[in-house]
Amino acid sequence: MTTLVSKYLDPNNICVINGGYEQSTALLDCHFDHICFTGSTSIGKIIASKAAETLTSTTLELGGKSPVVVLDDANFLVTARRILWAKVMNAGQTCIAPDYILVSEQSEPKLIEAMKQVMKEFFPPDNGNIQGNKLTTNKGEIIKLELNSGAQPESSDPDTLRIPLTLIRNVKIDDILMQEELFGPVLPILTYNNHHEDIVQCLYHINQ
């Protein structure tokens, strides 16, 4: 990107600066008309605080939990197709990918069966897997911790460096999977009994 931008675009209008924490911090000391940032909430807070010193406006696209709420009268096959299309794209590594599912206890088996059917229709066995040791290790640790707490994965292979789409059942709202954006093909499923109260309580707790 650095090579192509400098080759084809006017450097007075756009430039690419490579670096880490030191370079990013130094950039915040410059006075910009507007700051756009995509990344973690913790870094977003630092940028917002720094931008406030000069009253610089910001656009912050931060990591978060994107829920999918499935109701009992849903068309489960259509729902499964839409969820999986969004979740498996780029191995789940998109900012708007579904991060967890809320579904009633009675409808959970129907949804899981529909998702298994759609996976067979949509994707070959080697599609939608994470590439890269660090990210794979992180997700593997999350899956292992969830297994230790009693959560049940529908599919996973901890002995490889490739993670298929993994549905994890029996997840609680305070489990480690629910603490941060997953950014990978790991999809927790939470169940509810009372349609309104349980959903509102869950969303409120997770988004605190």
Short mmCIF file of C-alpha atoms in Angstrom, two decimals:
data_model
loop_
_atom_site.label_atom_id
_atom_site.label_comp_id
_atom_site.label_asym_id
_atom_site.label_seq_id
_atom_site.Cartn_x
_atom_site.Cartn_y
_atom_site.Cartn_z
CA MET A 1 0.00 0.00 0.00
CA THR A 2 2.81 2.41 0.82
CA THR A 3 4.36 1.88 -2.62
CA LEU A 4 1.11 2.15 -4.59
CA VAL A 5 -0.21 5.21 -2.75
CA SER A 6 3.03 7.14 -3.24
CA LYS A 7 3.18 6.06 -6.89
CA TYR A 8 -0.36 6.87 -8.02
CA LEU A 9 -1.76 9.46 -5.61
CA ASP A 10 -0.82 13.04 -4.80
CA PRO A 11 1.30 13.03 -1.60
CA ASN A 12 -0.19 16.42 -0.72
CA ASN A 13 -3.58 14.73 -0.37
CA ILE A 14 -2.76 11.31 1.07
CA CYS A 15 0.22 9.51 2.56
CA VAL A 16 0.86 6.24 4.37
CA ILE A 17 2.83 6.23 7.62
CA ASN A 18 3.95 2.86 8.92
CA GLY A 19 4.67 2.34 12.58
CA GLY A 20 3.38 1.37 15.98
CA TYR A 21 2.56 3.04 19.26
CA GLU A 22 5.24 5.75 19.10
CA GLN A 23 4.32 6.85 15.58
CA SER A 24 0.60 6.83 16.33
CA THR A 25 1.07 8.86 19.50
CA ALA A 26 3.21 11.39 17.65
CA LEU A 27 0.51 11.78 15.00
CA LEU A 28 -2.02 12.67 17.68
CA ASP A 29 0.11 15.69 18.60
CA CYS A 30 -0.51 17.09 15.12
CA HIS A 31 -3.60 19.20 14.57
CA PHE A 32 -5.96 17.50 12.14
CA ASP A 33 -9.35 18.71 10.96
CA HIS A 34 -10.81 15.27 11.60
CA ILE A 35 -9.54 11.90 12.87
CA CYS A 36 -10.87 8.53 11.68
CA PHE A 37 -9.85 5.41 13.61
CA THR A 38 -10.70 1.72 13.38
CA GLY A 39 -9.52 -0.47 16.24
CA SER A 40 -9.99 -1.40 19.87
CA THR A 41 -12.10 0.49 22.39
CA SER A 42 -9.12 1.07 24.69
CA ILE A 43 -7.12 2.81 21.95
CA GLY A 44 -10.24 4.66 20.84
CA LYS A 45 -10.52 6.20 24.30
CA ILE A 46 -6.92 7.43 24.11
CA ILE A 47 -7.54 9.00 20.70
CA ALA A 48 -10.79 10.62 21.81
CA SER A 49 -9.12 12.06 24.90
CA LYS A 50 -6.19 13.42 22.89
CA ALA A 51 -8.47 14.85 20.20
CA ALA A 52 -10.51 16.64 22.86
CA GLU A 53 -7.47 18.73 23.79
CA THR A 54 -7.69 20.51 20.42
CA LEU A 55 -11.46 20.04 19.94
CA THR A 56 -10.76 17.85 16.91
CA SER A 57 -13.77 15.89 15.68
CA THR A 58 -13.43 12.11 15.42
CA THR A 59 -15.01 9.10 13.74
CA LEU A 60 -14.26 6.01 15.85
CA GLU A 61 -15.13 2.54 14.58
CA LEU A 62 -14.39 0.42 17.64
CA GLY A 63 -14.60 -3.27 18.38
CA GLY A 64 -17.80 -4.45 20.01
CA LYS A 65 -20.27 -7.29 20.36
CA SER A 66 -22.69 -7.52 17.41
CA PRO A 67 -25.67 -9.65 18.48
CA VAL A 68 -28.07 -11.67 16.38
CA VAL A 69 -31.49 -12.16 18.02
CA VAL A 70 -33.44 -15.10 16.60
CA LEU A 71 -37.16 -15.30 17.39
CA ASP A 72 -39.25 -18.46 17.59
CA ASP A 73 -41.26 -17.67 14.46
CA ALA A 74 -38.15 -17.20 12.30
CA ASN A 75 -37.49 -19.11 9.10
CA PHE A 76 -34.49 -20.97 10.47
CA LEU A 77 -33.01 -21.94 7.12
CA VAL A 78 -33.10 -18.36 5.84
CA THR A 79 -31.81 -17.10 9.19
CA ALA A 80 -28.94 -19.59 9.16
CA ARG A 81 -27.94 -18.56 5.64
CA ARG A 82 -27.84 -14.89 6.57
CA ILE A 83 -25.94 -15.43 9.81
CA LEU A 84 -23.34 -17.70 8.22
CA TRP A 85 -22.89 -15.51 5.16
CA ALA A 86 -21.93 -12.62 7.44
CA LYS A 87 -19.96 -14.68 9.97
CA VAL A 88 -17.79 -16.80 7.66
CA MET A 89 -16.87 -13.97 5.30
CA ASN A 90 -13.13 -13.44 5.64
CA ALA A 91 -13.09 -16.12 8.38
CA GLY A 92 -15.20 -13.92 10.63
CA GLN A 93 -12.57 -11.20 10.61
CA THR A 94 -14.84 -8.29 9.70
CA CYS A 95 -15.95 -5.55 12.05
CA ILE A 96 -19.66 -6.11 11.40
CA ALA A 97 -19.64 -9.90 11.64
CA PRO A 98 -22.23 -11.43 14.02
CA ASP A 99 -20.46 -11.93 17.34
CA TYR A 100 -23.00 -14.03 19.23
CA ILE A 101 -26.51 -15.43 18.88
CA LEU A 102 -29.47 -15.02 21.23
CA VAL A 103 -32.13 -17.69 20.66
CA SER A 104 -34.78 -19.33 22.84
CA GLU A 105 -34.02 -22.71 24.41
CA GLN A 106 -36.75 -24.39 22.38
CA SER A 107 -35.51 -22.96 19.06
CA GLU A 108 -31.78 -23.52 19.60
CA PRO A 109 -31.75 -27.11 18.21
CA LYS A 110 -33.66 -26.00 15.11
CA LEU A 111 -31.24 -23.17 14.44
CA ILE A 112 -28.15 -25.35 14.93
CA GLU A 113 -29.47 -28.01 12.55
CA ALA A 114 -30.25 -25.34 9.96
CA MET A 115 -26.75 -23.89 10.31
CA LYS A 116 -25.17 -27.32 9.84
CA GLN A 117 -27.21 -27.80 6.67
CA VAL A 118 -26.26 -24.40 5.31
CA MET A 119 -22.56 -25.01 6.00
CA LYS A 120 -22.72 -28.11 3.83
CA GLU A 121 -24.46 -26.14 1.07
CA PHE A 122 -22.26 -23.06 1.13
CA PHE A 123 -18.73 -24.07 1.96
CA PRO A 124 -16.19 -26.81 1.25
CA PRO A 125 -14.45 -28.32 4.32
CA ASP A 126 -11.38 -26.06 4.04
CA ASN A 127 -13.26 -22.77 3.67
CA GLY A 128 -13.56 -20.00 6.23
CA ASN A 129 -10.60 -20.87 8.45
CA ILE A 130 -8.28 -18.50 10.26
CA GLN A 131 -4.72 -18.23 8.94
CA GLY A 132 -1.94 -17.18 11.29
CA ASN A 133 -0.46 -18.61 14.45
CA LYS A 134 -1.10 -15.69 16.81
CA LEU A 135 -4.77 -15.27 16.00
CA THR A 136 -5.32 -19.01 15.94
CA THR A 137 -3.66 -19.37 19.32
CA ASN A 138 -5.85 -16.65 20.80
CA LYS A 139 -9.04 -18.27 19.57
CA GLY A 140 -7.80 -21.69 20.63
CA GLU A 141 -7.23 -20.42 24.16
CA ILE A 142 -10.71 -18.93 24.26
CA ILE A 143 -12.24 -22.21 23.12
CA LYS A 144 -10.22 -24.16 25.70
CA LEU A 145 -11.26 -21.84 28.52
CA GLU A 146 -14.88 -22.14 27.51
CA LEU A 147 -14.62 -25.92 27.44
CA ASN A 148 -13.19 -25.87 30.95
CA SER A 149 -16.22 -23.87 32.10
CA GLY A 150 -18.67 -26.35 30.59
CA ALA A 151 -19.48 -24.76 27.24
CA GLN A 152 -19.98 -27.19 24.37
CA PRO A 153 -18.47 -26.57 20.90
CA GLU A 154 -20.31 -27.96 17.91
CA SER A 155 -17.02 -28.25 15.99
CA SER A 156 -13.37 -27.50 16.70
CA ASP A 157 -9.91 -28.98 16.15
CA PRO A 158 -7.43 -27.67 18.76
CA ASP A 159 -4.56 -29.71 17.29
CA THR A 160 -4.38 -27.76 14.02
CA LEU A 161 -3.57 -24.16 13.14
CA ARG A 162 -6.85 -23.81 11.25
CA ILE A 163 -10.15 -23.14 12.98
CA PRO A 164 -13.41 -23.94 11.19
CA LEU A 165 -16.61 -22.12 12.06
CA THR A 166 -17.21 -23.21 15.65
CA LEU A 167 -20.61 -22.89 17.32
CA ILE A 168 -20.29 -22.86 21.11
CA ARG A 169 -23.34 -23.70 23.22
CA ASN A 170 -24.11 -23.27 26.94
CA VAL A 171 -22.35 -19.90 26.99
CA LYS A 172 -23.13 -17.50 29.86
CA ILE A 173 -23.15 -13.72 29.58
CA ASP A 174 -20.15 -13.38 31.90
CA ASP A 175 -17.98 -15.99 30.13
CA ILE A 176 -14.68 -14.92 28.58
CA LEU A 177 -16.13 -15.24 25.07
CA MET A 178 -18.49 -12.40 25.89
CA GLN A 179 -15.83 -9.99 27.16
CA GLU A 180 -14.48 -8.74 23.83
CA GLU A 181 -15.01 -8.79 20.08
CA LEU A 182 -14.09 -12.28 18.83
CA PHE A 183 -13.01 -11.29 15.30
CA GLY A 184 -12.88 -14.88 14.07
CA PRO A 185 -15.05 -17.89 13.13
CA VAL A 186 -16.13 -18.58 16.73
CA LEU A 187 -19.85 -18.05 17.35
CA PRO A 188 -21.26 -18.36 20.89
CA ILE A 189 -24.94 -19.25 21.29
CA LEU A 190 -26.82 -17.91 24.31
CA THR A 191 -30.36 -19.04 25.10
CA TYR A 192 -33.23 -17.21 26.74
CA ASN A 193 -36.58 -18.13 28.28
CA ASN A 194 -38.39 -14.84 28.70
CA HIS A 195 -38.36 -13.13 25.32
CA HIS A 196 -38.19 -9.50 26.46
CA GLU A 197 -36.59 -9.53 29.92
CA ASP A 198 -33.78 -11.98 29.14
CA ILE A 199 -32.79 -10.26 25.89
CA VAL A 200 -32.76 -6.79 27.43
CA GLN A 201 -30.78 -8.01 30.45
CA CYS A 202 -28.24 -9.79 28.25
CA LEU A 203 -27.68 -6.86 25.90
CA TYR A 204 -27.38 -4.42 28.80
CA HIS A 205 -24.86 -6.59 30.64
CA ILE A 206 -22.66 -7.24 27.60
CA ASN A 207 -22.63 -3.62 26.44
CA GLN A 208 -21.70 -2.15 29.83
#
